[in-house]
Tab-separated table of C-alpha atoms in Angstrom:
chain	number	residue	atom	x	y	z
A	166	UNK	CA	17.808	-4.471	21.773
A	167	UNK	CA	15.023	-3.117	20.037
A	168	UNK	CA	12.713	-5.659	17.850
A	169	UNK	CA	9.412	-6.617	16.982
A	170	UNK	CA	7.482	-9.284	18.382
A	171	UNK	CA	4.188	-11.207	17.889
A	172	UNK	CA	1.918	-12.080	20.952
A	173	UNK	CA	0.785	-15.020	20.632
A	174	UNK	CA	2.366	-18.055	18.509
A	175	UNK	CA	-0.394	-19.761	17.111
A	176	UNK	CA	-4.063	-19.278	16.163
A	177	UNK	CA	-7.188	-21.678	15.619
A	178	UNK	CA	-9.679	-19.945	13.655
A	179	UNK	CA	-13.044	-21.015	12.376
A	180	UNK	CA	-13.463	-21.072	8.403
A	181	UNK	CA	-15.595	-17.237	7.976
A	182	UNK	CA	-14.438	-15.889	11.032
A	183	UNK	CA	-12.151	-13.248	11.208
A	184	UNK	CA	-8.537	-13.305	11.936
A	185	UNK	CA	-6.877	-10.796	14.216
A	186	UNK	CA	-2.986	-11.149	14.953
A	187	UNK	CA	-1.136	-8.925	16.697
A	188	UNK	CA	2.501	-7.507	17.287
A	189	UNK	CA	3.981	-5.093	19.601
A	190	UNK	CA	7.463	-3.409	18.375
A	191	UNK	CA	9.615	-1.912	20.845
A	192	UNK	CA	10.959	0.465	18.891
A	193	UNK	CA	9.819	3.799	19.103
A	194	UNK	CA	11.294	5.752	15.883
A	195	UNK	CA	10.278	3.283	13.847
A	196	UNK	CA	8.400	4.779	10.765
A	197	UNK	CA	7.004	2.030	8.227
A	198	UNK	CA	5.680	-1.717	8.680
A	199	UNK	CA	4.685	-4.980	6.992
A	200	UNK	CA	3.110	-8.040	7.127
A	201	UNK	CA	4.032	-10.941	5.408
A	202	UNK	CA	2.515	-14.650	4.775
A	203	UNK	CA	4.743	-17.183	4.701
A	204	UNK	CA	3.515	-20.751	3.749
A	205	UNK	CA	5.176	-24.137	4.410
A	206	UNK	CA	8.293	-24.578	1.924
A	207	UNK	CA	7.982	-20.667	0.335
A	208	UNK	CA	9.675	-17.755	1.001
A	209	UNK	CA	7.777	-15.066	2.440
A	210	UNK	CA	4.870	-12.837	0.957
A	211	UNK	CA	3.847	-9.237	1.361
A	212	UNK	CA	0.384	-8.693	2.271
A	213	UNK	CA	-0.215	-5.077	2.886
A	214	UNK	CA	2.137	-2.424	4.858
A	215	UNK	CA	1.444	0.682	6.869
A	216	UNK	CA	3.649	3.913	7.447
A	217	UNK	CA	3.622	5.845	10.934
A	218	UNK	CA	1.650	8.472	9.820
A	219	UNK	CA	-1.492	6.257	9.075
A	220	UNK	CA	-3.607	4.614	11.902
A	221	UNK	CA	-5.435	2.131	9.123
A	222	UNK	CA	-4.904	0.798	6.150
A	223	UNK	CA	-6.809	-1.756	4.094
A	224	UNK	CA	-6.175	-4.471	1.276
A	225	UNK	CA	-8.586	-7.197	0.226
A	226	UNK	CA	-10.343	-8.601	3.031
A	227	UNK	CA	-7.059	-7.562	5.485
A	228	UNK	CA	-6.590	-4.348	7.166
A	229	UNK	CA	-3.547	-3.079	9.323
A	230	UNK	CA	-4.148	-1.265	12.246
A	231	UNK	CA	-1.479	1.034	14.024
A	232	UNK	CA	-1.485	2.420	17.671
A	233	UNK	CA	1.948	4.208	17.788
A	234	UNK	CA	0.694	5.057	21.510
A	235	UNK	CA	1.324	1.594	22.565
A	236	UNK	CA	3.787	0.592	20.160
A	237	UNK	CA	1.254	-2.129	18.891
A	238	UNK	CA	-0.083	-3.330	15.356
A	239	UNK	CA	-2.673	-5.407	14.211
A	240	UNK	CA	-3.674	-7.341	10.981
A	241	UNK	CA	-7.190	-8.440	10.778
A	242	UNK	CA	-8.543	-10.846	7.988
A	243	UNK	CA	-11.618	-10.883	7.009
A	244	UNK	CA	-13.539	-14.131	6.688
A	245	UNK	CA	-11.003	-16.557	6.926
A	246	UNK	CA	-10.244	-18.869	4.092
A	247	UNK	CA	-8.518	-22.356	4.368
A	248	UNK	CA	-6.204	-20.720	2.321
A	249	UNK	CA	-5.314	-18.365	4.589
A	250	UNK	CA	-3.517	-20.906	6.849
A	251	UNK	CA	0.321	-19.722	6.834
A	252	UNK	CA	3.001	-18.398	9.318
A	253	UNK	CA	2.142	-14.531	9.472
A	254	UNK	CA	5.193	-11.848	10.387
A	255	UNK	CA	5.012	-8.210	10.948
A	256	UNK	CA	7.925	-6.650	9.857
A	257	UNK	CA	9.716	-3.508	10.984
A	258	UNK	CA	11.275	-1.668	7.879
A	259	UNK	CA	15.101	-0.339	9.327
A	260	UNK	CA	16.166	1.068	6.640
A	261	UNK	CA	16.160	0.133	2.421
A	262	UNK	CA	14.510	-2.774	3.705
A	263	UNK	CA	17.064	-3.900	6.161
A	264	UNK	CA	13.772	-5.616	7.529
A	265	UNK	CA	13.614	-6.986	11.272
A	266	UNK	CA	11.107	-9.439	12.180
A	267	UNK	CA	9.091	-10.747	14.417
A	268	UNK	CA	8.739	-15.017	15.355
A	269	UNK	CA	5.851	-15.401	13.416
A	270	UNK	CA	2.316	-16.493	14.505
A	271	UNK	CA	1.069	-19.716	12.701
A	272	UNK	CA	-2.963	-19.165	11.785
A	273	UNK	CA	-4.837	-22.605	11.401
A	274	UNK	CA	-7.919	-22.619	9.880
A	275	UNK	CA	-10.473	-25.101	10.812
A	276	UNK	CA	-13.272	-26.712	8.137
B	91	UNK	CA	8.551	-17.497	-14.316
B	92	UNK	CA	9.927	-13.659	-13.544
B	93	UNK	CA	10.196	-14.389	-9.336
B	94	UNK	CA	12.959	-14.035	-7.406
B	95	UNK	CA	14.900	-17.523	-8.289
B	96	UNK	CA	17.033	-19.529	-5.734
B	97	UNK	CA	19.520	-22.597	-6.362
B	98	UNK	CA	19.438	-25.313	-4.744
B	99	UNK	CA	16.925	-25.293	-2.837
B	100	UNK	CA	18.108	-27.872	-0.760
B	101	UNK	CA	21.791	-28.444	-0.243
B	102	UNK	CA	22.898	-31.388	2.859
B	103	UNK	CA	26.904	-30.660	3.374
B	104	UNK	CA	29.157	-32.180	6.043
B	105	UNK	CA	31.107	-29.782	8.496
B	106	UNK	CA	33.771	-28.315	7.583
B	107	UNK	CA	32.729	-27.640	3.557
B	108	UNK	CA	31.945	-24.837	1.513
B	109	UNK	CA	28.823	-24.208	0.167
B	110	UNK	CA	27.267	-22.002	-2.272
B	111	UNK	CA	23.443	-20.076	-3.237
B	112	UNK	CA	22.896	-18.654	-5.955
B	113	UNK	CA	20.287	-16.351	-6.331
B	114	UNK	CA	18.434	-14.491	-9.525
B	115	UNK	CA	16.540	-11.423	-8.496
B	116	UNK	CA	13.580	-10.142	-11.154
B	117	UNK	CA	15.520	-8.725	-14.201
B	118	UNK	CA	14.208	-4.975	-13.839
B	119	UNK	CA	15.132	-4.558	-9.791
B	120	UNK	CA	18.427	-3.174	-8.671
B	121	UNK	CA	18.446	-4.316	-5.349
B	122	UNK	CA	18.655	-7.672	-3.997
B	123	UNK	CA	19.215	-8.514	-0.292
B	124	UNK	CA	20.006	-11.585	1.466
B	125	UNK	CA	18.187	-13.272	4.788
B	126	UNK	CA	18.506	-16.063	7.090
B	127	UNK	CA	16.033	-17.825	8.861
B	128	UNK	CA	15.865	-20.993	11.263
B	129	UNK	CA	13.187	-22.874	12.001
B	130	UNK	CA	10.234	-21.754	13.783
B	131	UNK	CA	12.075	-17.835	13.884
B	132	UNK	CA	11.398	-14.920	11.019
B	133	UNK	CA	13.754	-14.019	8.539
B	134	UNK	CA	17.405	-12.162	9.430
B	135	UNK	CA	18.563	-9.735	7.261
B	136	UNK	CA	22.734	-10.524	6.208
B	137	UNK	CA	23.502	-7.983	3.611
B	138	UNK	CA	22.270	-6.143	0.471
B	139	UNK	CA	23.279	-4.825	-2.798
B	140	UNK	CA	22.451	-1.902	-4.658
B	141	UNK	CA	23.765	-2.946	-8.154
B	142	UNK	CA	26.467	-4.580	-7.973
B	143	UNK	CA	27.938	-2.773	-4.614
B	144	UNK	CA	27.439	-3.988	-1.303
B	145	UNK	CA	25.817	-1.616	0.804
B	146	UNK	CA	25.655	-3.262	4.381
B	147	UNK	CA	26.661	-6.769	6.042
B	148	UNK	CA	24.905	-7.465	9.126
B	149	UNK	CA	27.301	-8.546	12.470
B	150	UNK	CA	25.352	-12.055	11.682
B	151	UNK	CA	27.185	-12.093	8.689
B	152	UNK	CA	30.850	-14.007	10.135
B	153	UNK	CA	34.286	-14.326	8.052
B	154	UNK	CA	33.068	-17.601	6.944
B	155	UNK	CA	30.223	-16.053	4.811
B	156	UNK	CA	30.816	-13.716	1.738
B	157	UNK	CA	28.337	-12.423	-0.965
B	158	UNK	CA	28.807	-11.064	-3.873
B	159	UNK	CA	26.988	-10.207	-7.025
B	160	UNK	CA	29.470	-8.887	-9.825
B	161	UNK	CA	27.583	-7.875	-12.665
B	162	UNK	CA	24.630	-6.346	-10.258
B	163	UNK	CA	22.074	-9.248	-11.617
B	164	UNK	CA	22.760	-13.007	-9.945
B	165	UNK	CA	24.031	-12.774	-6.875
B	166	UNK	CA	26.100	-15.739	-4.772
B	167	UNK	CA	26.218	-16.200	-0.800
B	168	UNK	CA	29.264	-18.517	-0.152
B	169	UNK	CA	29.786	-20.052	3.421
B	170	UNK	CA	33.109	-21.814	4.236
B	171	UNK	CA	33.720	-24.441	6.411
B	172	UNK	CA	30.090	-24.894	7.440
B	173	UNK	CA	29.289	-25.572	11.296
B	174	UNK	CA	25.952	-26.869	12.078
B	175	UNK	CA	24.742	-23.903	13.302
B	176	UNK	CA	24.553	-22.656	9.997
B	177	UNK	CA	22.033	-25.004	9.205
B	178	UNK	CA	19.006	-22.737	8.175
B	179	UNK	CA	17.028	-21.252	5.427
B	180	UNK	CA	18.670	-18.838	2.949
B	181	UNK	CA	16.208	-16.414	1.686
B	182	UNK	CA	16.909	-13.817	-1.264
B	183	UNK	CA	15.038	-10.810	-2.004
B	184	UNK	CA	15.060	-8.037	-4.770
B	185	UNK	CA	13.498	-5.011	-5.164
B	186	UNK	CA	13.042	-2.104	-7.208
B	187	UNK	CA	15.256	1.085	-5.866
B	188	UNK	CA	13.811	4.189	-7.353
B	189	UNK	CA	15.103	6.918	-4.561
B	190	UNK	CA	12.917	8.441	-2.445
B	191	UNK	CA	10.813	5.244	-1.958
B	192	UNK	CA	11.515	1.466	-1.854
B	193	UNK	CA	9.640	-1.077	-3.690
B	194	UNK	CA	7.951	-4.047	-2.349
B	195	UNK	CA	10.642	-6.592	-1.508
B	196	UNK	CA	9.722	-9.934	-3.367
B	197	UNK	CA	11.384	-13.189	-1.583
B	198	UNK	CA	12.113	-15.902	-3.601
B	199	UNK	CA	11.443	-19.700	-1.984
B	200	UNK	CA	15.246	-19.838	-0.489
B	201	UNK	CA	17.842	-22.533	-0.191
B	202	UNK	CA	17.647	-25.004	2.783
B	203	UNK	CA	21.149	-26.228	3.708
B	204	UNK	CA	21.802	-28.778	6.008
B	205	UNK	CA	24.728	-28.978	7.782
B	206	UNK	CA	25.711	-32.757	9.397
């Protein structure tokens, strides 16, 4: 079936460097995507979203890029901090926030 | 605390027993969602409500699962005759639906179920 997935299950980043987390999706009709951060023992926390009529959206230290041609989106985190260590999920909104999540990328920030 | 509240946070039960989880959404939110998350995986949609009406149930929600939101505020998720495969984190989320657009989804901390 159509689903959202992530390229790499883990990512190790040096503190202060930029992080890039990738996600591929297969449903070409998808029109809304969201990135979530989940820390151990906690629920997912909204980071940033993007609609299909946009290619790029920026937040505080985060940028989401959407490439509809290859059905790929990425999350860039600038100047990665220890508090950024978590599991990151991309999710596709199939309608009314019935979200389809990928498996997640575990980001570990090295001091 | 004005966030989404879930109880209990942890539940250990024996196979065949019934369990019930409760979710208290953010007070002004009219939509409430249940998701299930197994270890190493992303959350999977189970069901959702608008006020007291259950709008959709996923095929993941077998007949042993039932969810209610009787007064359009808190919700309960009951699992009857639990199986080991039911072991997971059950996440509740809420949002404020405003017609053409759905507001951001806020998740609770989850209720972790372990079936022995």
